[in-house]
Every structure is written in C-alpha cells, then in structure tokens.
Amino acid sequence: MFNAVLFILAAVALIVSWRKDREKTGKALQIAKKQLLNLLPSMLGIIGLIGLMLALVPREVIAGFLGNDSPLGIFIISIIGSITLIPAFIGFPLGASLIDAGASVTAVACFLTTVLMVGVVTAPMEIELFGKRFTIWRNLLGLVMALVIGIIMGVVLQ
C-alpha cells in the first residue's frame, strides 16, 4: 500500500513538473533514463548472483551457519557485508531472503549494517579524498558500530 502511495505521488509530481516546464522535465527524464540504463547491468548482475547463491547454497547450510547467532557466523557475515558493494534497495530484499532461508535476525542485521556502514571496496577512493588514517578509523568504527547495532536489533526483534 505504501509503495502505491509513493508511485502515485511521483506520478502527480511528474505531471505537475511537465505542465510547469516541459523542456526541463523532458531533460530530467532523459538524464534519469540514461542513469537507469547505466546502472541496470550491474544491478541485474548483483540480483543474478544473489539468486544463484541462494539457489546453490542449501537452506540447511544458511540456517546452520547463520541461524544460531554463533560468533564465527556473525563475524564472517559481517566481513562479507564489509566487502560487498550493493545498494540498500538490493540488500534489504536479500536480508529478507536470508531470514526466510533460516538466518537469524542478528546475522542479517550485522550483514546489512556492515554493507551500509563499512566500505572496503570503496576504501582506495576514500583514502584519496580523506586520507588513510581517517578511512581506516571510519571503517573500523563503522564495523564495531555495525556489530553493536546488529546485536541490539537481534535482541530487540527476536
């Protein structure tokens, strides 16, 4: 229901914008189309890899490794989340799929928070912009905070 409201609001805003200035709205739609087409191959690749992983890894393995809140399982899924570069709109459905496959809320929360808060893949660019010391500290603090948040969410939501 909420998604339908958002789509309706977006459509209304687009119509209002179109009526106000067709040229600017047309340019904005062309830019959006170009960005979507540039982003689409990588998004489809990520979705395909996630689907393949969920199809190839048996539910019992996911439930056994990530379902019992073992420190090793939490640590490994957090490292995977730290290395993985996926947007939130892909990560959250992946998290739901992991929970459906038997992973614990704590494990999935740690995975998602590390995906969003720690950037191993983006570290080289971040080092260029902010420096090595800042990048290392930000990522270490992000990892610690992601684990704390994940554990708290696991306690609260289970």
PDB file of C-alpha atoms in Angstrom:
ATOM      1  CA  MET A   1       0.000   0.000   0.000  1.00  0.00           C
ATOM      2  CA  PHE A   2       2.789   2.409   0.936  1.00  0.00           C
ATOM      3  CA  ASN A   3       4.551   1.740  -2.383  1.00  0.00           C
ATOM      4  CA  ALA A   4       1.368   2.552  -4.283  1.00  0.00           C
ATOM      5  CA  VAL A   5       1.131   5.898  -2.472  1.00  0.00           C
ATOM      6  CA  LEU A   6       4.752   6.692  -3.376  1.00  0.00           C
ATOM      7  CA  PHE A   7       4.166   5.818  -7.043  1.00  0.00           C
ATOM      8  CA  ILE A   8       1.041   7.978  -7.136  1.00  0.00           C
ATOM      9  CA  LEU A   9       2.885  10.908  -5.523  1.00  0.00           C
ATOM     10  CA  ALA A  10       5.744  10.535  -8.009  1.00  0.00           C
ATOM     11  CA  ALA A  11       3.292  10.468 -10.924  1.00  0.00           C
ATOM     12  CA  VAL A  12       1.486  13.560  -9.658  1.00  0.00           C
ATOM     13  CA  ALA A  13       4.815  15.384  -9.185  1.00  0.00           C
ATOM     14  CA  LEU A  14       5.857  14.401 -12.710  1.00  0.00           C
ATOM     15  CA  ILE A  15       2.588  15.701 -14.173  1.00  0.00           C
ATOM     16  CA  VAL A  16       2.909  18.983 -12.263  1.00  0.00           C
ATOM     17  CA  SER A  17       6.513  19.353 -13.422  1.00  0.00           C
ATOM     18  CA  TRP A  18       5.546  18.520 -17.018  1.00  0.00           C
ATOM     19  CA  ARG A  19       2.823  21.160 -17.013  1.00  0.00           C
ATOM     20  CA  LYS A  20       5.123  23.769 -15.479  1.00  0.00           C
ATOM     21  CA  ASP A  21       8.097  23.253 -17.823  1.00  0.00           C
ATOM     22  CA  ARG A  22       8.023  20.517 -20.454  1.00  0.00           C
ATOM     23  CA  GLU A  23      11.586  21.136 -21.607  1.00  0.00           C
ATOM     24  CA  LYS A  24      13.211  20.810 -18.161  1.00  0.00           C
ATOM     25  CA  THR A  25      11.077  17.792 -17.293  1.00  0.00           C
ATOM     26  CA  GLY A  26      11.984  16.143 -20.599  1.00  0.00           C
ATOM     27  CA  LYS A  27      15.693  16.739 -19.944  1.00  0.00           C
ATOM     28  CA  ALA A  28      15.337  15.356 -16.417  1.00  0.00           C
ATOM     29  CA  LEU A  29      13.602  12.247 -17.761  1.00  0.00           C
ATOM     30  CA  GLN A  30      16.377  11.756 -20.338  1.00  0.00           C
ATOM     31  CA  ILE A  31      19.036  12.005 -17.597  1.00  0.00           C
ATOM     32  CA  ALA A  32      17.091   9.561 -15.428  1.00  0.00           C
ATOM     33  CA  LYS A  33      16.750   7.143 -18.357  1.00  0.00           C
ATOM     34  CA  LYS A  34      20.496   7.320 -19.059  1.00  0.00           C
ATOM     35  CA  GLN A  35      21.362   6.699 -15.396  1.00  0.00           C
ATOM     36  CA  LEU A  36      18.945   3.768 -15.230  1.00  0.00           C
ATOM     37  CA  LEU A  37      20.429   2.190 -18.345  1.00  0.00           C
ATOM     38  CA  ASN A  38      23.958   2.653 -16.983  1.00  0.00           C
ATOM     39  CA  LEU A  39      23.009   1.142 -13.632  1.00  0.00           C
ATOM     40  CA  LEU A  40      20.856  -1.694 -14.942  1.00  0.00           C
ATOM     41  CA  PRO A  41      23.583  -4.172 -15.998  1.00  0.00           C
ATOM     42  CA  SER A  42      25.336  -4.102 -12.634  1.00  0.00           C
ATOM     43  CA  MET A  43      22.049  -4.302 -10.715  1.00  0.00           C
ATOM     44  CA  LEU A  44      20.873  -7.277 -12.780  1.00  0.00           C
ATOM     45  CA  GLY A  45      24.263  -8.913 -12.251  1.00  0.00           C
ATOM     46  CA  ILE A  46      24.038  -8.445  -8.496  1.00  0.00           C
ATOM     47  CA  ILE A  47      20.478  -9.748  -8.383  1.00  0.00           C
ATOM     48  CA  GLY A  48      21.508 -12.726 -10.526  1.00  0.00           C
ATOM     49  CA  LEU A  49      24.480 -13.558  -8.290  1.00  0.00           C
ATOM     50  CA  ILE A  50      22.343 -13.296  -5.179  1.00  0.00           C
ATOM     51  CA  GLY A  51      19.701 -15.537  -6.718  1.00  0.00           C
ATOM     52  CA  LEU A  52      22.362 -18.020  -7.791  1.00  0.00           C
ATOM     53  CA  MET A  53      23.909 -18.034  -4.324  1.00  0.00           C
ATOM     54  CA  LEU A  54      20.530 -18.606  -2.676  1.00  0.00           C
ATOM     55  CA  ALA A  55      19.783 -21.385  -5.160  1.00  0.00           C
ATOM     56  CA  LEU A  56      23.161 -23.134  -4.782  1.00  0.00           C
ATOM     57  CA  VAL A  57      23.633 -22.828  -1.025  1.00  0.00           C
ATOM     58  CA  PRO A  58      21.195 -25.167   0.721  1.00  0.00           C
ATOM     59  CA  ARG A  59      18.841 -23.667   3.302  1.00  0.00           C
ATOM     60  CA  GLU A  60      20.302 -26.034   5.892  1.00  0.00           C
ATOM     61  CA  VAL A  61      23.757 -24.516   5.406  1.00  0.00           C
ATOM     62  CA  ILE A  62      22.430 -20.973   5.765  1.00  0.00           C
ATOM     63  CA  ALA A  63      20.345 -21.911   8.813  1.00  0.00           C
ATOM     64  CA  GLY A  64      23.194 -23.881  10.382  1.00  0.00           C
ATOM     65  CA  PHE A  65      25.847 -21.257   9.795  1.00  0.00           C
ATOM     66  CA  LEU A  66      23.827 -18.075  10.290  1.00  0.00           C
ATOM     67  CA  GLY A  67      20.823 -19.258  12.275  1.00  0.00           C
ATOM     68  CA  ASN A  68      22.331 -19.867  15.681  1.00  0.00           C
ATOM     69  CA  ASP A  69      23.996 -16.479  16.316  1.00  0.00           C
ATOM     70  CA  SER A  70      27.423 -18.057  16.606  1.00  0.00           C
ATOM     71  CA  PRO A  71      30.224 -15.501  16.952  1.00  0.00           C
ATOM     72  CA  LEU A  72      32.049 -17.046  13.982  1.00  0.00           C
ATOM     73  CA  GLY A  73      28.957 -16.849  11.763  1.00  0.00           C
ATOM     74  CA  ILE A  74      28.280 -13.247  12.788  1.00  0.00           C
ATOM     75  CA  PHE A  75      31.926 -12.317  12.189  1.00  0.00           C
ATOM     76  CA  ILE A  76      32.082 -13.937   8.745  1.00  0.00           C
ATOM     77  CA  ILE A  77      28.773 -12.482   7.530  1.00  0.00           C
ATOM     78  CA  SER A  78      29.938  -9.073   8.791  1.00  0.00           C
ATOM     79  CA  ILE A  79      33.193  -9.377   6.836  1.00  0.00           C
ATOM     80  CA  ILE A  80      31.208 -10.380   3.746  1.00  0.00           C
ATOM     81  CA  GLY A  81      28.974  -7.338   4.281  1.00  0.00           C
ATOM     82  CA  SER A  82      32.024  -5.102   4.652  1.00  0.00           C
ATOM     83  CA  ILE A  83      33.444  -6.275   1.326  1.00  0.00           C
ATOM     84  CA  THR A  84      30.152  -6.363  -0.573  1.00  0.00           C
ATOM     85  CA  LEU A  85      29.196  -3.279  -2.545  1.00  0.00           C
ATOM     86  CA  ILE A  86      25.434  -3.415  -3.014  1.00  0.00           C
ATOM     87  CA  PRO A  87      22.836  -0.686  -2.661  1.00  0.00           C
ATOM     88  CA  ALA A  88      20.304  -0.783   0.166  1.00  0.00           C
ATOM     89  CA  PHE A  89      17.391  -1.496  -2.162  1.00  0.00           C
ATOM     90  CA  ILE A  90      19.109  -4.781  -3.102  1.00  0.00           C
ATOM     91  CA  GLY A  91      20.437  -5.511   0.390  1.00  0.00           C
ATOM     92  CA  PHE A  92      17.124  -5.396   2.223  1.00  0.00           C
ATOM     93  CA  PRO A  93      15.353  -7.939  -0.011  1.00  0.00           C
ATOM     94  CA  LEU A  94      18.493 -10.099   0.218  1.00  0.00           C
ATOM     95  CA  GLY A  95      18.252  -9.862   4.006  1.00  0.00           C
ATOM     96  CA  ALA A  96      14.625 -10.977   3.874  1.00  0.00           C
ATOM     97  CA  SER A  97      15.642 -13.929   1.684  1.00  0.00           C
ATOM     98  CA  LEU A  98      18.374 -14.889   4.165  1.00  0.00           C
ATOM     99  CA  ILE A  99      15.881 -14.766   7.045  1.00  0.00           C
ATOM    100  CA  ASP A 100      13.451 -16.911   5.011  1.00  0.00           C
ATOM    101  CA  ALA A 101      16.318 -19.365   4.454  1.00  0.00           C
ATOM    102  CA  GLY A 102      16.903 -19.674   8.208  1.00  0.00           C
ATOM    103  CA  ALA A 103      19.435 -16.966   9.059  1.00  0.00           C
ATOM    104  CA  SER A 104      18.953 -15.187  12.366  1.00  0.00           C
ATOM    105  CA  VAL A 105      17.878 -11.573  12.654  1.00  0.00           C
ATOM    106  CA  THR A 106      21.197 -10.770  14.345  1.00  0.00           C
ATOM    107  CA  ALA A 107      23.234 -12.204  11.450  1.00  0.00           C
ATOM    108  CA  VAL A 108      21.169 -10.409   8.818  1.00  0.00           C
ATOM    109  CA  ALA A 109      21.216  -7.130  10.769  1.00  0.00           C
ATOM    110  CA  CYS A 110      25.010  -7.351  11.098  1.00  0.00           C
ATOM    111  CA  PHE A 111      25.300  -8.086   7.377  1.00  0.00           C
ATOM    112  CA  LEU A 112      23.086  -5.169   6.359  1.00  0.00           C
ATOM    113  CA  THR A 113      24.659  -2.662   8.722  1.00  0.00           C
ATOM    114  CA  THR A 114      28.155  -3.574   7.538  1.00  0.00           C
ATOM    115  CA  VAL A 115      27.025  -3.325   3.901  1.00  0.00           C
ATOM    116  CA  LEU A 116      25.833   0.212   4.611  1.00  0.00           C
ATOM    117  CA  MET A 117      28.477   1.406   7.095  1.00  0.00           C
ATOM    118  CA  VAL A 118      31.768  -0.217   6.072  1.00  0.00           C
ATOM    119  CA  GLY A 119      33.400   0.269   2.688  1.00  0.00           C
ATOM    120  CA  VAL A 120      36.338  -1.998   1.951  1.00  0.00           C
ATOM    121  CA  VAL A 121      35.778  -1.801  -1.803  1.00  0.00           C
ATOM    122  CA  THR A 122      35.489   1.984  -1.755  1.00  0.00           C
ATOM    123  CA  ALA A 123      38.428   2.478   0.642  1.00  0.00           C
ATOM    124  CA  PRO A 124      41.010   3.368  -2.070  1.00  0.00           C
ATOM    125  CA  MET A 125      38.853   6.234  -3.316  1.00  0.00           C
ATOM    126  CA  GLU A 126      38.087   7.308   0.246  1.00  0.00           C
ATOM    127  CA  ILE A 127      41.809   7.282   1.096  1.00  0.00           C
ATOM    128  CA  GLU A 128      42.462   9.649  -1.826  1.00  0.00           C
ATOM    129  CA  LEU A 129      39.780  12.043  -0.660  1.00  0.00           C
ATOM    130  CA  PHE A 130      40.065  11.880   3.143  1.00  0.00           C
ATOM    131  CA  GLY A 131      43.401  10.230   3.885  1.00  0.00           C
ATOM    132  CA  LYS A 132      44.466   6.791   5.065  1.00  0.00           C
ATOM    133  CA  ARG A 133      44.117   7.397   8.799  1.00  0.00           C
ATOM    134  CA  PHE A 134      40.565   8.750   8.518  1.00  0.00           C
ATOM    135  CA  THR A 135      39.469   5.911   6.215  1.00  0.00           C
ATOM    136  CA  ILE A 136      40.859   3.191   8.485  1.00  0.00           C
ATOM    137  CA  TRP A 137      39.277   4.727  11.587  1.00  0.00           C
ATOM    138  CA  ARG A 138      35.936   5.273   9.875  1.00  0.00           C
ATOM    139  CA  ASN A 139      35.803   1.704   8.658  1.00  0.00           C
ATOM    140  CA  LEU A 140      36.903   0.224  11.996  1.00  0.00           C
ATOM    141  CA  LEU A 141      34.391   2.318  13.934  1.00  0.00           C
ATOM    142  CA  GLY A 142      31.742   1.502  11.320  1.00  0.00           C
ATOM    143  CA  LEU A 143      32.433  -2.212  11.755  1.00  0.00           C
ATOM    144  CA  VAL A 144      32.229  -2.025  15.552  1.00  0.00           C
ATOM    145  CA  MET A 145      29.052   0.063  15.463  1.00  0.00           C
ATOM    146  CA  ALA A 146      27.504  -2.223  12.827  1.00  0.00           C
ATOM    147  CA  LEU A 147      28.131  -5.233  15.073  1.00  0.00           C
ATOM    148  CA  VAL A 148      26.670  -3.435  18.099  1.00  0.00           C
ATOM    149  CA  ILE A 149      23.613  -2.321  16.117  1.00  0.00           C
ATOM    150  CA  GLY A 150      23.150  -5.810  14.659  1.00  0.00           C
ATOM    151  CA  ILE A 151      23.329  -7.466  18.081  1.00  0.00           C
ATOM    152  CA  ILE A 152      20.886  -4.957  19.578  1.00  0.00           C
ATOM    153  CA  MET A 153      18.487  -5.470  16.665  1.00  0.00           C
ATOM    154  CA  GLY A 154      18.757  -9.221  17.117  1.00  0.00           C
ATOM    155  CA  VAL A 155      17.860  -8.919  20.800  1.00  0.00           C
ATOM    156  CA  VAL A 156      15.000  -6.480  20.187  1.00  0.00           C
ATOM    157  CA  LEU A 157      13.475  -8.167  17.104  1.00  0.00           C
ATOM    158  CA  GLN A 158      13.771 -11.846  18.054  1.00  0.00           C
TER     159      GLN A 158
END
